[in-house]
Amino acid sequence: MDEKVTAKPDQAAIASPRRSPTQQRSRERVERMLAAASALIAEQGSDAMRMGEVAERAGVSIGSLYQFFPDKRAIVWALAERYTAESQACIATALKDVRDAEGMKRAFSELVDIYYQLFLAEPVMRDIWSGTQADKALRELELADSRANAEFLVAVLKRLRPHADPVELETTAFLVWQMGEAAVRLAISVDREEGDRLVAAYKRMALKEFVGE
């Protein structure tokens, strides 16, 4: 696990509520803790998860667990940071070479599909999202992540529409990204057939805004 996630401008004031491991052995121990927590969350949800269960499944003492994660919130935070870093890397790779409308349609559509499939496949991600709604600091982390992801879209839009107002592009990208997250979360809350239709409808609306189609 990387010891830290690159901070975004809007995230500068958000401090992770956990100690970061500095040695290889400590990093490996933290990996086991997070893997154990992720499995428990998938099985029973974060509300039901107990710190003692995490320690037992990870094969560490409860004291060792508390060294790095003082409470369940810190574990959820660490998992959120991990998914944030992974999603940003995926988005950056998908959009970095987009130079035309066709490339934008293809890359954006694939990204939305990947995001949707991740939420369908990973109950931990759904649980983390639910947790962010009741935790102000986690909401701020998620908002900072959304702004950073929108910036990848802004970079593409500036290439496609070089004469457009940059502030308007930033506003559009941020709003469309937020709508996408909401659309996916709605899609996973209904049956799969309807969810697929909702995601397809969102992609059509977003691409119409981005490339006029």
XYZ file of C-alpha atoms in Angstrom:
213
model
C 0.000 0.000 0.000
C 1.319 3.451 -0.760
C 2.011 5.320 2.454
C 0.230 8.446 1.356
C -2.099 9.668 -1.306
C -1.160 12.753 -3.264
C -3.138 15.642 -1.827
C -5.444 17.686 -3.997
C -5.798 21.455 -3.473
C -9.244 21.151 -1.919
C -8.023 18.336 0.291
C -5.132 20.216 1.877
C -6.903 20.768 5.155
C -8.157 17.191 5.474
C -5.920 15.102 7.719
C -6.144 11.324 7.590
C -7.136 10.053 11.059
C -4.488 7.346 11.186
C -0.777 6.773 11.563
C 1.112 6.005 8.353
C 3.444 2.976 8.350
C 7.086 3.776 7.681
C 8.751 0.342 7.512
C 8.133 -2.557 5.148
C 7.031 -4.893 7.930
C 4.577 -2.284 9.200
C 3.212 -1.703 5.694
C 2.642 -5.428 5.254
C 0.829 -5.562 8.602
C -1.390 -2.642 7.609
C -2.153 -4.393 4.323
C -3.395 -7.407 6.254
C -5.519 -5.179 8.475
C -7.139 -3.432 5.527
C -7.708 -6.710 3.695
C -9.358 -8.144 6.801
C -11.510 -5.044 7.256
C -12.516 -5.052 3.606
C -13.605 -8.700 3.842
C -15.599 -8.040 7.017
C -17.294 -4.999 5.518
C -18.223 -7.046 2.453
C -19.732 -9.711 4.711
C -21.583 -7.600 7.252
C -21.146 -3.872 6.599
C -18.981 -1.366 8.415
C -21.570 -0.676 11.112
C -21.450 -4.282 12.304
C -17.682 -4.652 11.965
C -15.741 -4.736 15.235
C -12.118 -3.758 15.737
C -11.450 -7.048 17.538
C -12.712 -8.967 14.509
C -10.380 -7.038 12.237
C -7.388 -7.781 14.460
C -8.257 -11.467 14.733
C -8.742 -11.944 11.002
C -5.571 -9.999 10.200
C -3.578 -12.059 12.699
C -2.415 -9.054 14.721
C -2.933 -7.904 18.289
C -5.653 -5.377 19.004
C -2.942 -3.022 20.256
C -1.149 -3.242 16.925
C -4.384 -2.457 15.105
C -5.023 0.589 17.264
C -1.493 1.842 16.554
C -2.515 2.501 12.973
C -6.292 2.746 13.159
C -7.712 4.342 16.314
C -11.289 3.477 15.322
C -13.484 2.125 12.533
C -13.714 5.540 10.917
C -9.957 5.498 10.359
C -10.233 2.150 8.586
C -13.032 3.391 6.340
C -10.965 6.512 5.635
C -7.941 4.416 4.613
C -10.065 2.315 2.266
C -11.605 5.475 0.811
C -8.138 6.904 0.195
C -7.145 3.705 -1.562
C -10.132 3.712 -3.908
C -9.600 7.434 -4.526
C -6.008 6.885 -5.611
C -6.935 3.917 -7.799
C -9.815 5.736 -9.483
C -7.723 8.821 -10.209
C -4.985 6.715 -11.788
C -7.568 4.970 -13.960
C -9.188 8.256 -15.046
C -5.864 9.941 -15.788
C -4.759 7.017 -17.965
C -8.061 6.830 -19.847
C -8.244 10.544 -20.681
C -4.638 11.623 -21.153
C -4.483 10.874 -24.897
C -7.993 12.008 -25.872
C -7.726 14.565 -28.668
C -11.074 14.458 -30.500
C -14.791 13.951 -29.992
C -14.711 10.271 -30.944
C -11.941 9.601 -28.483
C -13.860 11.463 -25.795
C -17.029 9.454 -26.399
C -15.156 6.177 -26.253
C -13.003 6.987 -23.206
C -15.783 8.597 -21.161
C -18.236 5.794 -21.880
C -15.662 3.187 -20.845
C -14.876 5.069 -17.636
C -18.527 5.235 -16.619
C -18.907 1.518 -17.334
C -15.829 0.720 -15.227
C -17.124 2.825 -12.339
C -20.522 1.163 -12.548
C -19.036 -2.329 -12.636
C -16.824 -1.570 -9.646
C -19.810 -0.547 -7.576
C -21.687 -3.657 -8.656
C -18.744 -5.915 -7.818
C -17.405 -4.259 -4.670
C -19.814 -4.048 -1.726
C -17.028 -2.329 0.208
C -17.193 0.659 -2.135
C -20.931 0.938 -1.613
C -20.479 0.791 2.141
C -17.764 3.441 2.052
C -20.017 5.722 0.051
C -22.806 5.252 2.574
C -20.366 6.103 5.346
C -19.321 9.343 3.697
C -22.855 10.683 3.909
C -22.756 10.740 7.716
C -19.156 11.928 8.140
C -18.290 15.527 7.275
C -14.565 14.869 6.834
C -15.216 11.920 4.546
C -17.666 14.019 2.519
C -14.928 16.617 2.112
C -12.514 13.915 0.987
C -15.048 12.689 -1.561
C -15.721 16.235 -2.771
C -12.006 16.901 -3.204
C -11.741 13.656 -5.155
C -14.621 14.702 -7.418
C -12.989 18.051 -8.118
C -9.695 16.367 -8.968
C -11.422 13.895 -11.279
C -13.299 16.732 -12.956
C -9.957 18.383 -13.714
C -9.042 15.440 -15.935
C -12.224 16.124 -17.892
C -11.441 19.842 -18.019
C -8.075 19.125 -19.628
C -9.804 17.156 -22.378
C -12.533 19.760 -22.885
C -9.932 22.494 -23.279
C -8.349 20.476 -26.077
C -11.711 19.926 -27.745
C -13.028 23.479 -27.192
C -9.946 25.721 -26.923
C -11.938 28.948 -27.207
C -14.521 28.119 -24.564
C -14.662 29.953 -21.248
C -12.406 27.911 -18.895
C -14.596 28.684 -15.886
C -17.621 27.357 -17.749
C -15.702 24.212 -18.673
C -14.687 23.660 -15.050
C -18.246 24.138 -13.857
C -19.619 21.779 -16.491
C -17.036 19.082 -15.825
C -17.550 19.201 -12.059
C -21.337 19.114 -12.344
C -21.346 16.288 -14.892
C -18.951 14.255 -12.759
C -21.102 14.725 -9.666
C -24.185 13.733 -11.649
C -22.353 10.629 -12.819
C -21.580 9.530 -9.284
C -25.215 10.083 -8.328
C -26.427 8.188 -11.404
C -24.263 5.163 -10.633
C -25.366 5.086 -7.020
C -28.965 5.255 -8.110
C -28.332 2.504 -10.652
C -27.002 0.064 -8.059
C -30.001 0.701 -5.804
C -32.508 -0.623 -8.354
C -32.695 -3.881 -10.296
C -29.909 -4.504 -12.797
C -31.985 -3.979 -15.939
C -33.196 -0.572 -14.816
C -29.737 0.282 -13.524
C -28.214 -0.421 -16.923
C -30.771 1.885 -18.550
C -30.038 4.661 -16.061
C -26.301 4.466 -16.691
C -26.818 4.454 -20.469
C -29.104 7.503 -20.202
C -26.531 9.346 -18.106
C -23.797 8.651 -20.652
C -25.969 10.003 -23.467
C -26.755 13.202 -21.542
C -23.148 13.752 -20.473
C -21.731 13.218 -23.942
C -24.324 15.537 -25.448
C -23.054 18.221 -23.084
C -19.397 17.450 -23.812
C -19.365 16.869 -27.552
C -22.859 17.820 -28.705
C -24.006 14.267 -29.467
